[in-house]
Coordinates of C-alpha atoms in Angstrom, one line a residue:
M126 CA 90.4 110.8 114.1
K127 CA 92.0 107.3 114.3
A128 CA 94.3 105.4 112.7
H129 CA 95.3 102.1 111.8
G130 CA 97.5 99.7 110.4
T131 CA 101.2 97.6 110.5
V132 CA 103.7 99.2 111.7
F133 CA 106.8 99.9 109.5
K134 CA 110.0 100.0 112.6
Y135 CA 113.1 102.0 112.7
G136 CA 115.4 103.3 114.7
D137 CA 117.0 106.7 116.4
N138 CA 117.9 109.3 113.9
I139 CA 116.5 109.0 110.7
D140 CA 117.3 111.0 108.9
T141 CA 115.4 113.5 105.7
D142 CA 118.4 112.0 103.8
V143 CA 117.3 108.1 104.3
I144 CA 113.0 109.1 104.2
I145 CA 113.6 110.3 100.6
P146 CA 117.5 110.6 99.2
A147 CA 118.6 114.6 97.5
R148 CA 118.8 112.7 94.3
Y149 CA 114.7 112.7 93.7
L150 CA 114.4 116.7 95.2
A151 CA 113.9 117.9 92.4
S152 CA 110.6 116.6 91.9
Q153 CA 107.9 118.2 93.5
D154 CA 105.3 115.6 92.3
P155 CA 103.6 113.4 96.1
R156 CA 104.0 109.9 93.9
E157 CA 106.5 110.4 93.2
L158 CA 108.6 111.6 96.2
A159 CA 106.5 108.3 98.0
S160 CA 108.2 105.9 95.2
H161 CA 111.4 106.7 96.6
C162 CA 110.7 106.5 100.0
M163 CA 113.1 104.9 102.8
E164 CA 114.5 103.5 99.9
D165 CA 118.1 103.6 101.0
I166 CA 117.5 102.3 104.5
D167 CA 115.0 99.5 103.4
A168 CA 114.2 98.9 99.7
S169 CA 111.4 97.1 100.3
F170 CA 108.9 99.9 102.2
V171 CA 107.8 101.0 99.2
G172 CA 106.8 97.8 98.2
R173 CA 105.0 96.5 101.0
V174 CA 103.2 99.8 102.3
Q175 CA 99.9 100.1 103.0
S176 CA 97.5 102.7 102.8
G177 CA 96.6 103.7 106.4
D178 CA 100.6 101.8 107.3
I179 CA 101.9 103.1 110.7
M180 CA 106.0 104.3 110.7
V181 CA 108.0 103.5 113.9
G182 CA 111.1 105.8 115.1
G183 CA 113.4 106.6 117.5
F184 CA 114.4 109.0 119.3
N185 CA 115.4 112.4 116.1
F186 CA 112.7 110.9 113.9
G187 CA 113.4 113.4 110.6
C188 CA 116.5 115.3 111.8
G189 CA 118.7 116.6 108.9
S190 CA 117.9 118.7 106.5
S191 CA 114.6 121.5 107.0
R192 CA 112.9 119.9 103.4
E193 CA 108.9 119.3 103.1
H194 CA 110.3 116.2 101.4
A195 CA 110.5 114.2 103.9
P196 CA 107.1 114.0 105.7
I197 CA 105.3 114.3 101.4
A198 CA 106.8 111.6 100.4
I199 CA 106.0 109.4 104.2
R200 CA 102.3 110.7 103.3
A201 CA 101.8 109.9 100.1
A202 CA 103.4 106.3 100.8
G203 CA 100.1 106.1 102.6
V204 CA 101.0 106.3 106.0
S205 CA 99.1 106.9 108.4
C206 CA 101.0 108.2 111.2
V207 CA 104.1 108.4 112.5
I208 CA 105.0 107.2 116.6
A209 CA 108.3 108.4 117.2
K210 CA 110.4 109.0 120.2
T211 CA 111.1 112.5 119.4
F212 CA 111.5 113.9 116.0
A213 CA 113.8 116.7 115.2
R214 CA 112.2 120.0 115.1
I215 CA 111.9 121.2 112.0
F216 CA 110.2 117.8 110.3
Y217 CA 108.4 118.1 113.6
R218 CA 106.5 121.5 112.0
N219 CA 107.1 120.5 108.5
A220 CA 104.4 117.3 109.3
I221 CA 101.6 119.0 110.4
N222 CA 103.0 121.4 107.9
I223 CA 101.3 118.9 105.4
G224 CA 98.2 116.8 107.5
L225 CA 100.7 113.9 108.2
A226 CA 100.0 112.8 112.3
I227 CA 102.9 112.5 114.5
L228 CA 102.9 112.0 117.9
E229 CA 105.9 111.8 120.8
C230 CA 105.6 108.3 122.4
E231 CA 109.3 106.3 124.4
A232 CA 106.8 103.4 125.5
A233 CA 105.2 102.6 122.3
S234 CA 108.5 103.4 120.3
D235 CA 110.1 101.0 122.8
G236 CA 106.9 98.3 122.8
I237 CA 106.3 97.6 119.5
R238 CA 107.9 96.0 116.9
D239 CA 108.3 95.7 113.1
G240 CA 105.2 94.4 111.3
D241 CA 102.9 94.7 114.9
E242 CA 99.3 95.7 114.4
V243 CA 98.7 99.4 116.1
S244 CA 95.2 101.0 116.6
V245 CA 96.5 105.3 117.3
D246 CA 93.6 107.4 118.3
F247 CA 94.2 111.1 117.7
D248 CA 91.5 112.6 120.5
S249 CA 93.3 110.6 123.0
G250 CA 96.7 109.6 122.3
V251 CA 96.1 106.6 123.4
I252 CA 97.7 104.3 121.0
T253 CA 96.9 100.0 121.2
N254 CA 99.2 97.0 120.4
L255 CA 96.6 95.3 119.1
T256 CA 99.4 92.7 118.2
R257 CA 100.2 92.6 122.1
G258 CA 97.4 93.0 123.9
E259 CA 99.5 96.2 125.5
T260 CA 98.2 100.2 125.7
Y261 CA 100.2 104.0 125.7
Q262 CA 99.4 107.4 126.6
A263 CA 100.8 110.0 124.0
E264 CA 99.9 113.9 124.4
P265 CA 97.2 114.5 122.5
F266 CA 97.9 117.0 120.1
P267 CA 95.2 120.3 120.7
P268 CA 91.6 120.7 119.0
F269 CA 93.0 122.9 116.6
I270 CA 96.6 121.0 115.3
R271 CA 94.1 117.6 115.3
D272 CA 92.0 119.9 112.6
M273 CA 94.6 121.0 110.2
I274 CA 96.1 117.9 110.3
D275 CA 92.8 116.3 109.6
K276 CA 92.1 119.0 106.8
G277 CA 95.3 117.9 104.8
G278 CA 97.5 120.3 106.7
L279 CA 98.4 124.8 107.1
M280 CA 97.8 125.5 103.7
A281 CA 94.8 123.4 103.7
S282 CA 93.1 124.6 106.2
I283 CA 93.8 128.4 106.0
K284 CA 91.4 127.4 102.3
R285 CA 88.7 126.6 103.7

């Protein structure tokens, strides 16, 4: 598994209400959720994000409520991977459950800037900042988790 894209960089404590505002939670449609992803913190995000792009956050990314809508909105918007210093535990599990690739790497979060071009090798955990010529090492997921993410999440993996 690999990812490659342009970075959208955010700070610490990006909570699920910022990722997908509560006023849109009546919808279960991933495309509808994606159309409002990050709008309260970055109104231009939805218009700029391209399939395969990468989101980078700081500490405690995805804190707040336990809604699965947040990783669904990010994935449906086209983001291929979220890199952060740390993730809130429930967001971490929800991301895996819906097939959103995530990696914890403090050095990458510190070194990568908004707009950088980044590639990720999920098998090795190597994150390469192509813009700055830097590499960072994240802890790769074990093969069964990579397989689950690659198949689209927990339920899709079970169905196969």
